[in-house]
Amino acid sequence: MAETFTPGNIIWCSGCGHFGVESALRQSLKNHSLEPHDTIVLAGIGCSGTIQNYIGSYGYHALHGRVLPTATGVAAANPALTVIAAGGDGDGYAIGCGHLMHTFRRNPSILYIVMNNETYGLTKGQPSPTATDRADQEHKLDALQMGLTIPGSTFLARGYVGHTQQLVGLMDAALKHVRDKRGFAFLEVISPCTTFNDNYPSWREILVNLDFDQTYDSADRAAAIGNYAELVATGKTPSGLIYQGSATTFEDATGVSAEQPMALQDLSVASHIDEYYKQMDVYAI
Amino acid sequence: MLEGIGNLGATEIPMVIVDTQRSGPSTGMPTKPEQSDIDMLVYGGSGEFPRIVLAPCDQRDCFEVSFQATNLSQRLQCPVIIALDQGIGQNSVTMEPFDLNDLEIDKGKRLSNEEVAAMATYKRYEITEDGVSPWAVPGTPGGMNLVTGNEHDEWGLVSTQAPNRRHMMNKRSRKIDLAHDLMPKARCGGVEGAGIGILSVGMVCGVVREVVERLEKQGLDIEILEPRTIWPVLDETKEFINSHDRTYVVELNHEGQLARLITSQGVATGKIRSIRKVVGKPYRPHQLVAEILERENADG
């Protein structure tokens, strides 16, 4: 067995929420008995965009905001891989927001973890689309609320690094959704930045844990939308599994196959030449 | 687009990009042809990274050039850009079926499962003599690696160390420097051995061939070069310019980008005569014949 890279030294500050995400991801990969070589972690640009260096699987560092189309491409080329996209709120909800909306519609079987710290941490604390009380008074975006209203979305959840058991549970459920080829699993994780936006204490008040609501039906999209809007109106937001449903996946729609992945197909002329001549015969001269 | 191409250059991911050039700048005249992206395709993108730019001569050549482009990109693990133009891209022709029998796919240093299993160490960006590293695709057992646009060490881990940086910049650029023999060669035509040359790419080539035939009947002999590799500028292109008294470089843009590109790579001064048209219409043979004759009378 070849010696491959040793995971790099973690660059995150002490107390960074991303440690919680990274350890939950490791735990969940273990819970699913996933082999490092069958897993690929793609990350965007930012502090969160270093997570792929620490896991030990295949890793790719994507362009700012473009982790979702890249991950969709990887999943299409080889559906046998477990594809995990990761990034921050700046990367995913600003420059990446268009891609997020279309990934909901497209529903490819990939996991997307957004580490939401309501700031651009790596560049030292500029307000991101999820920031509250900004000087320029732009209104705050809630990507899960947005996802609920986009047809094709099938898994919407929010975790918090302060609730580790719930986070691992959500990560397990998200990975299962993806490995069962049910489509796009979107997991936002509240992951505070201790250096530029330390808001750890505030989440106790803001997060309303759906796990404790016995009446909540995560399969009912319309009810979820109504419930969400009520919470937001009172300055709160839900955590836990917000919605899980079924919709045509990207794999179903395009016919990409895990049994015959495009990335591994035999491209030799010999194996395709008969088909070529058959197609040429269609044309009369 | 350039951000992505730069990423390919830094990550050493094989890819072919086709730019079907049309009149710019910006939205420009989007339904009209032009050849004005040459500078952008050769130089565009932040930082410096290896790339190849090819230019097919006609529709049929698109097949050959694309095949070679794909092979080159996999062999050298770099972006290969095909500079097409709207005149070829949106024009239909009827042609004989392609002869596929002699075509061989070049997978370069892509590793099989068995090859990775037999290696003691696998480094995605291993520094090698020819600059090309062996590569294992995702899913290959034991081949886990990090692919990143950050400057990186041989393992793919982010690095800003000076010695590593020097080695990696050299590694990437020598991939192309050492591979000029692999690049698609020019098509030749016209009157072999003539003192005057003419050079063009893309949709201009067909017109030039017609023009050279007409001028030959009028007693003016011209030799044709249609370079299919425009970056790097190959020795064959420079030798063509240097060995003719004068060469007309005919292109569809305002600044003479192709002429300027070739000149910048070192040819004798005064050898290139630039002919440009930028009004979104192809050359008509009679126009080009007239222009060449006028230049010949004026400048000799």
XYZ file of C-alpha atoms in Angstrom:
585
model
C 0.000 0.000 0.000
C 1.513 3.323 -1.055
C 2.317 5.957 1.537
C 0.115 8.977 0.851
C -0.167 12.432 2.385
C -0.272 13.018 6.118
C -3.213 15.309 6.957
C -1.982 18.867 7.459
C -1.780 20.872 10.641
C -5.108 22.529 11.379
C -5.051 26.296 10.857
C -8.188 27.096 12.883
C -8.057 29.240 16.044
C -8.690 27.769 19.490
C -12.414 27.539 20.057
C -13.253 27.658 16.358
C -16.536 25.910 15.650
C -15.027 24.137 12.656
C -13.238 21.699 14.975
C -16.687 20.451 15.943
C -17.687 20.007 12.307
C -14.486 18.198 11.434
C -14.768 15.752 14.311
C -18.471 15.136 13.601
C -17.620 14.434 9.972
C -14.862 12.011 10.934
C -17.216 10.249 13.326
C -19.935 10.027 10.721
C -17.588 8.673 8.047
C -16.576 6.029 10.566
C -20.200 5.265 11.457
C -20.858 4.632 7.776
C -17.659 2.540 7.415
C -16.579 4.664 4.489
C -13.201 3.942 2.912
C -10.943 6.976 2.411
C -10.421 6.104 -1.241
C -14.162 6.032 -1.980
C -14.662 9.445 -0.414
C -13.863 12.873 -1.794
C -14.133 16.104 0.162
C -14.320 19.281 -1.918
C -14.116 22.605 -0.159
C -14.530 26.250 -1.091
C -12.400 29.212 -0.126
C -12.179 30.267 3.501
C -11.180 28.863 6.856
C -13.772 26.138 6.300
C -12.113 25.479 2.954
C -9.212 23.706 4.615
C -11.257 20.822 6.001
C -10.310 18.598 3.056
C -6.675 18.710 4.219
C -7.489 17.018 7.518
C -9.711 14.056 6.653
C -7.321 11.780 4.746
C -9.651 11.027 1.829
C -9.359 12.430 -1.711
C -9.523 16.200 -1.457
C -10.055 19.112 -3.786
C -9.850 22.819 -3.131
C -12.360 24.512 -5.415
C -12.737 28.073 -6.666
C -14.487 30.557 -4.385
C -18.207 29.829 -4.440
C -17.939 27.011 -6.996
C -17.776 23.925 -4.821
C -21.296 22.793 -5.754
C -20.951 22.659 -9.552
C -17.563 20.983 -9.087
C -19.001 18.425 -6.670
C -21.929 17.810 -9.028
C -19.421 17.156 -11.803
C -17.506 14.687 -9.652
C -20.723 12.896 -8.668
C -21.778 12.691 -12.306
C -18.415 11.353 -13.429
C -18.279 8.669 -10.751
C -21.502 8.028 -8.794
C -19.740 5.267 -6.855
C -17.857 7.923 -4.844
C -19.238 9.516 -1.695
C -19.053 13.200 -2.554
C -18.914 15.731 0.263
C -18.851 19.449 -0.476
C -17.968 21.887 2.293
C -17.570 25.608 2.710
C -18.563 28.651 4.645
C -21.474 31.038 4.552
C -19.491 33.660 2.648
C -18.378 31.158 0.017
C -21.744 29.419 -0.206
C -24.338 32.179 0.179
C -22.722 35.124 -1.580
C -20.699 34.210 -4.664
C -22.018 30.648 -4.422
C -25.690 31.436 -3.919
C -26.736 30.938 -7.528
C -25.143 27.511 -7.545
C -26.911 26.596 -4.299
C -30.323 27.411 -5.735
C -29.736 25.323 -8.834
C -28.266 22.441 -6.868
C -31.554 22.292 -4.959
C -33.390 22.053 -8.284
C -30.968 19.526 -9.687
C -30.917 17.310 -6.575
C -27.600 15.442 -7.101
C -26.659 12.902 -4.427
C -23.969 14.939 -2.703
C -23.621 16.199 0.861
C -23.068 19.941 1.341
C -21.921 21.163 4.749
C -21.957 24.915 5.245
C -20.058 26.121 8.292
C -22.007 29.270 9.132
C -20.165 31.764 11.324
C -21.908 34.837 9.878
C -18.645 36.333 8.684
C -15.803 36.113 6.197
C -13.358 34.770 8.781
C -10.253 34.078 6.724
C -10.159 37.654 5.468
C -10.625 38.976 9.012
C -14.272 39.562 9.695
C -16.224 41.238 6.907
C -20.002 40.749 7.131
C -21.355 37.867 5.080
C -24.940 37.399 3.812
C -25.951 35.817 7.137
C -24.522 38.599 9.305
C -26.857 40.425 11.669
C -26.691 44.131 12.582
C -24.427 45.147 9.729
C -23.442 48.770 9.159
C -24.794 48.718 5.596
C -28.121 47.249 6.838
C -28.399 44.595 4.107
C -31.032 42.059 5.084
C -30.007 38.681 6.441
C -30.317 35.570 4.250
C -31.505 32.234 5.581
C -30.445 29.551 3.127
C -32.527 26.784 4.670
C -35.640 28.913 4.491
C -34.735 29.541 0.843
C -34.165 25.832 0.209
C -37.616 24.947 1.515
C -39.199 27.040 -1.210
C -37.190 25.564 -4.106
C -38.773 22.504 -5.759
C -36.481 19.505 -5.836
C -34.915 20.067 -2.425
C -34.973 16.830 -0.423
C -32.869 17.212 2.759
C -32.595 20.395 4.810
C -31.056 20.455 8.268
C -29.257 22.750 10.637
C -26.803 21.686 13.298
C -24.776 23.554 15.881
C -21.260 22.696 17.037
C -22.418 23.212 20.615
C -24.864 20.290 20.239
C -22.434 17.573 19.261
C -24.731 14.547 19.560
C -27.363 16.153 17.372
C -24.690 17.192 14.883
C -23.346 13.665 14.451
C -26.908 12.372 14.130
C -27.689 14.918 11.415
C -24.427 14.183 9.638
C -25.268 10.431 9.729
C -28.739 11.088 8.333
C -27.346 13.378 5.630
C -24.730 10.836 4.552
C -27.387 8.125 4.491
C -29.596 10.305 2.287
C -26.718 10.705 -0.150
C -25.540 7.093 -0.085
C -29.106 5.898 -0.641
C -29.039 8.126 -3.756
C -32.042 10.153 -2.524
C -30.387 13.384 -3.634
C -28.884 16.590 -2.259
C -28.331 16.682 1.506
C -27.878 20.248 2.725
C -26.588 20.613 6.278
C -25.876 24.059 7.627
C -23.875 24.030 10.858
C -23.704 27.056 13.150
C -19.942 27.184 13.686
C -18.908 30.419 15.425
C -15.707 32.314 14.710
C -14.118 33.049 18.097
C -11.759 35.609 16.651
C -13.960 37.837 14.503
C -17.563 37.079 15.464
C -17.767 35.258 18.785
C -21.498 34.771 19.234
C -21.485 31.393 21.012
C -23.763 32.602 23.866
C -26.467 33.977 21.570
C -27.344 30.663 19.914
C -28.938 29.275 23.070
C -31.717 31.837 22.588
C -31.902 31.900 18.813
C -31.963 28.185 17.981
C -35.242 26.323 18.430
C -34.465 22.616 18.467
C -37.038 20.719 16.379
C -35.969 17.464 18.051
C -37.968 18.619 21.081
C -41.128 19.362 19.097
C -43.148 16.132 18.991
C -45.693 17.680 16.640
C -43.147 18.681 13.998
C -43.459 16.685 10.778
C -40.230 16.944 8.751
C -41.958 15.344 5.753
C -44.510 18.151 5.401
C -42.937 20.911 3.323
C -45.760 23.412 3.522
C -45.993 23.109 7.302
C -42.221 23.433 7.542
C -42.337 26.654 5.538
C -45.033 28.103 7.796
C -43.282 27.011 10.975
C -40.001 28.492 9.756
C -41.549 31.851 8.940
C -43.124 32.056 12.404
C -39.787 31.415 14.073
C -37.961 33.955 11.934
C -40.582 36.578 12.745
C -39.670 36.229 16.438
C -35.945 36.456 15.775
C -35.326 32.717 16.050
C -34.384 29.913 13.645
C -34.805 26.131 13.745
C -32.144 23.495 14.348
C -32.471 19.782 13.674
C -33.991 18.049 10.658
C -36.140 20.705 8.984
C -37.279 18.785 5.928
C -36.676 15.455 4.255
C -38.592 14.305 1.209
C -38.294 12.690 -2.186
C -37.835 14.124 -5.639
C -36.271 13.016 -8.901
C -32.529 13.014 -8.459
C -29.884 14.213 -10.863
C -28.774 10.597 -11.271
C -32.276 9.474 -12.238
C -32.741 12.349 -14.646
C -29.419 11.902 -16.442
C -28.914 8.149 -16.181
C -25.377 8.403 -14.804
C -24.413 5.017 -13.478
C -22.370 3.895 -10.489
C -21.888 0.546 -12.191
C -20.294 2.132 -15.284
C -18.868 5.469 -14.111
C -18.032 7.877 -16.916
C -14.675 8.659 -15.338
C -13.558 5.041 -15.545
C -14.968 4.029 -18.907
C -12.911 2.487 -21.674
C -12.345 5.241 -24.221
C -10.363 3.148 -26.696
C -11.363 3.540 -30.318
C -11.749 -0.227 -30.644
C -14.580 -0.347 -28.142
C -16.581 2.440 -29.815
C -15.845 2.150 -33.512
C -18.813 -0.081 -34.377
C -21.181 2.431 -32.791
C -19.514 5.234 -34.773
C -20.007 3.475 -38.096
C -23.597 2.665 -37.173
C -24.231 6.363 -36.622
C -22.522 7.291 -39.892
C -24.761 4.831 -41.768
C -27.750 6.951 -40.845
C -26.554 9.616 -43.285
C -27.333 9.097 -46.956
C -24.905 10.612 -49.450
C -13.600 31.600 -17.266
C -10.007 32.676 -16.666
C -10.274 31.933 -12.956
C -11.143 28.358 -13.857
C -8.364 28.050 -16.422
C -5.882 29.369 -13.890
C -7.089 26.744 -11.455
C -6.470 24.024 -14.054
C -2.950 25.331 -14.547
C -2.205 25.352 -10.826
C -3.933 22.062 -9.985
C -2.548 20.351 -13.120
C -5.953 18.972 -14.102
C -6.264 17.951 -17.767
C -8.963 19.814 -19.624
C -9.748 21.084 -23.108
C -11.474 24.439 -23.415
C -12.973 25.676 -26.685
C -13.339 29.419 -27.260
C -15.508 30.158 -30.288
C -14.374 33.722 -30.767
C -16.752 36.428 -31.786
C -16.646 40.187 -32.031
C -15.908 41.921 -28.752
C -15.198 43.689 -26.591
C -17.755 42.734 -23.924
C -21.080 41.851 -25.545
C -19.682 43.265 -28.793
C -21.278 41.817 -31.907
C -22.116 38.386 -30.558
C -23.324 36.903 -33.812
C -20.281 38.020 -35.806
C -16.881 36.325 -36.089
C -13.549 37.644 -34.847
C -10.150 36.368 -33.702
C -9.563 38.833 -30.891
C -9.273 36.589 -27.828
C -5.789 35.379 -28.754
C -4.013 37.532 -26.161
C -6.510 36.512 -23.501
C -6.169 32.805 -24.286
C -2.378 32.964 -24.256
C -1.840 35.329 -21.353
C -5.112 35.553 -19.436
C -5.573 34.550 -15.837
C -3.833 35.679 -12.709
C -0.318 34.447 -12.218
C 1.727 32.289 -14.517
C 0.948 28.686 -15.486
C 1.560 26.328 -18.377
C -1.030 26.157 -21.143
C -1.319 25.285 -24.818
C -3.395 27.143 -27.414
C -4.334 25.408 -30.660
C -6.187 26.700 -33.738
C -7.964 24.405 -36.231
C -7.952 25.465 -39.896
C -11.452 24.297 -40.789
C -14.303 22.099 -39.623
C -12.610 18.825 -40.420
C -9.478 19.985 -38.665
C -11.571 20.549 -35.537
C -11.776 16.794 -35.147
C -8.043 16.217 -35.511
C -7.076 19.169 -33.339
C -9.602 18.226 -30.636
C -8.295 14.684 -30.529
C -4.727 15.908 -30.191
C -5.821 18.521 -27.650
C -7.400 15.868 -25.437
C -4.329 13.689 -25.655
C -2.018 16.616 -24.917
C -4.025 17.764 -21.932
C -3.908 14.289 -20.400
C -0.266 13.775 -21.270
C 0.892 17.136 -19.882
C -1.842 17.627 -17.260
C -2.547 21.207 -18.273
C -5.315 23.239 -19.893
C -5.363 23.059 -23.679
C -7.388 25.837 -25.274
C -8.783 25.577 -28.783
C -9.073 29.006 -30.408
C -12.016 28.522 -32.706
C -13.963 31.291 -34.367
C -17.630 31.780 -35.077
C -17.037 31.321 -38.808
C -16.004 27.703 -38.285
C -18.064 27.068 -35.173
C -21.439 27.882 -36.692
C -20.813 26.761 -40.240
C -21.876 23.339 -41.535
C -20.045 21.331 -44.143
C -20.482 17.850 -45.525
C -17.389 15.701 -45.298
C -16.181 12.147 -45.506
C -16.430 10.110 -42.264
C -13.321 10.340 -40.100
C -10.771 7.574 -40.269
C -10.541 6.394 -36.680
C -8.291 3.433 -37.191
C -4.949 5.006 -36.341
C -6.126 7.032 -33.393
C -4.584 6.247 -30.014
C -5.750 7.677 -26.731
C -2.886 9.001 -24.622
C -3.634 8.746 -20.910
C -0.229 10.077 -19.952
C 0.882 9.166 -16.463
C -2.548 8.209 -15.173
C -2.038 5.358 -12.699
C -4.002 2.129 -12.639
C -5.123 0.521 -9.370
C -2.316 -2.021 -9.730
C 0.336 0.623 -10.316
C -0.663 2.545 -7.194
C -0.693 -0.652 -5.145
C 2.877 -1.366 -6.216
C 4.211 2.088 -5.281
C 6.001 2.741 -1.993
C 4.980 6.393 -1.965
C 2.444 8.292 -3.961
C 2.751 12.078 -4.218
C 0.243 13.805 -6.474
C 2.690 16.583 -7.399
C 5.897 14.580 -7.458
C 8.665 16.608 -9.043
C 9.910 14.718 -12.084
C 12.376 15.349 -14.885
C 9.742 16.138 -17.458
C 7.617 18.023 -14.947
C 4.652 15.664 -15.260
C 3.603 13.830 -12.064
C 1.931 10.436 -11.965
C -1.745 10.847 -11.011
C -4.369 8.667 -9.374
C -8.006 9.547 -9.942
C -10.510 9.660 -7.059
C -11.716 6.180 -6.236
C -8.302 4.542 -6.745
C -7.500 2.466 -3.629
C -4.466 3.821 -1.787
C -4.178 6.850 -4.074
C -5.658 9.502 -1.780
C -4.319 12.945 -2.615
C -5.034 16.645 -2.313
C -5.618 18.722 -5.410
C -5.506 22.445 -4.828
C -5.031 25.774 -6.585
C -2.994 26.981 -3.612
C 0.741 26.671 -4.074
C 1.472 23.241 -2.697
C 4.221 20.793 -1.915
C 4.576 17.401 -3.572
C 1.837 15.972 -1.318
C -0.644 18.684 -2.290
C -0.497 20.349 1.110
C -0.520 24.148 1.044
C 2.987 25.633 1.131
C 4.499 29.107 0.898
C 8.081 27.939 1.426
C 10.487 29.609 -1.017
C 12.467 26.538 -2.183
C 9.247 24.600 -2.794
C 7.778 27.545 -4.709
C 10.811 27.727 -6.979
C 10.703 23.995 -7.672
C 6.976 23.993 -8.391
C 7.066 26.989 -10.769
C 9.913 25.329 -12.679
C 8.175 21.975 -12.681
C 5.009 23.363 -14.194
C 6.697 25.456 -16.870
C 9.063 22.714 -18.005
C 6.081 20.485 -18.797
C 5.479 22.622 -21.878
C 9.084 23.646 -22.570
C 10.087 20.012 -23.012
C 7.083 18.992 -25.080
C 7.196 21.122 -28.235
C 7.595 18.001 -30.441
C 4.209 16.798 -29.240
C 2.317 19.883 -30.420
C 0.214 19.722 -33.617
C 2.216 20.920 -36.601
C 1.186 23.510 -39.179
C -0.521 22.832 -42.468
C 1.438 24.064 -45.454
C 0.309 25.068 -48.876
C 0.630 27.496 -51.728
C 3.841 27.689 -53.742
C 6.670 25.861 -52.014
C 9.862 27.888 -51.886
C 8.210 31.218 -52.749
C 9.896 34.311 -51.313
C 6.662 35.667 -49.873
C 4.756 33.911 -47.105
C 1.228 34.166 -45.770
C 0.061 32.984 -42.349
C -3.409 32.651 -40.843
C -5.540 30.540 -38.520
C -9.158 29.461 -38.315
C -11.756 30.712 -40.773
C -9.231 32.903 -42.591
C -7.342 29.832 -43.888
C -9.902 28.841 -46.498
C -9.981 32.322 -47.975
C -6.167 32.527 -47.995
C -5.908 29.339 -50.039
C -8.275 30.761 -52.641
C -6.353 34.065 -52.612
C -2.975 32.356 -53.109
C -4.378 30.450 -56.118
C -5.628 33.678 -57.693
C -2.354 35.510 -57.062
C -0.334 32.624 -58.510
C -2.287 33.030 -61.759
C -1.304 36.686 -61.696
C 2.332 35.754 -61.343
C 2.722 36.380 -57.607
C 3.937 33.233 -55.783
C 3.161 32.905 -52.098
C 3.763 30.070 -49.642
C 1.167 29.294 -46.951
C 1.609 28.397 -43.285
C -1.430 27.565 -41.140
C -0.016 27.096 -37.623
C -2.229 24.789 -35.614
C -0.294 25.475 -32.424
C -0.306 29.171 -31.676
C 1.048 28.821 -28.144
C 3.807 27.975 -27.544
C 5.028 29.589 -30.741
C 6.831 26.697 -32.366
C 10.174 26.834 -34.136
C 8.426 25.944 -37.416
C 6.496 29.234 -37.249
C 9.579 31.314 -36.489
C 11.583 29.539 -39.181
C 8.837 30.214 -41.718
C 8.902 33.938 -40.929
C 12.688 34.152 -40.915
C 13.124 32.235 -44.170
C 10.709 34.366 -46.253
C 11.412 37.923 -47.440
C 8.109 38.998 -45.994
C 5.101 37.182 -44.517
C 1.546 38.493 -44.492
C -0.140 37.628 -41.210
C -3.866 37.857 -41.906
C -6.215 37.954 -38.932
C -9.642 39.138 -37.812
C -8.889 41.643 -35.070
C -7.924 45.281 -34.556
C -4.467 45.092 -33.015
C -2.839 42.254 -34.934
C -2.645 39.934 -31.927
C -1.289 36.938 -33.828
C 1.430 39.019 -35.526
C 2.358 40.562 -32.211
C 2.474 37.182 -30.480
C 4.808 35.672 -33.065
C 7.019 38.783 -33.071
C 7.308 38.665 -29.276
C 8.818 35.191 -29.461
C 11.738 36.444 -31.531
C 11.723 36.717 -35.305
C 13.874 38.985 -37.473
C 12.517 42.558 -37.582
C 10.537 43.816 -40.533
C 9.560 40.341 -41.742
C 5.892 40.438 -40.759
C 3.256 42.480 -42.579
C 0.055 42.622 -40.611
C -3.327 42.548 -42.371
C -6.358 42.986 -40.094
C -10.095 43.162 -40.474
C -12.376 43.747 -37.510
C -15.813 44.555 -38.935
C -17.393 41.203 -38.104
C -17.324 39.945 -41.684
C -15.019 37.369 -43.209
C -12.455 38.338 -45.822
C -13.681 38.004 -49.409
C -10.982 36.659 -51.711
C -11.053 39.691 -54.026
C -10.627 42.072 -51.066
C -7.619 40.199 -49.757
C -6.104 39.896 -53.238
C -6.450 43.653 -53.683
C -4.959 44.413 -50.300
C -1.937 42.207 -50.852
C -1.293 43.658 -54.289
C -1.564 47.168 -52.854
C 0.932 46.339 -50.107
C 3.265 44.726 -52.630
C 3.188 47.826 -54.833
C 3.608 50.222 -51.922
C 6.251 48.391 -49.912
C 7.783 46.042 -52.468
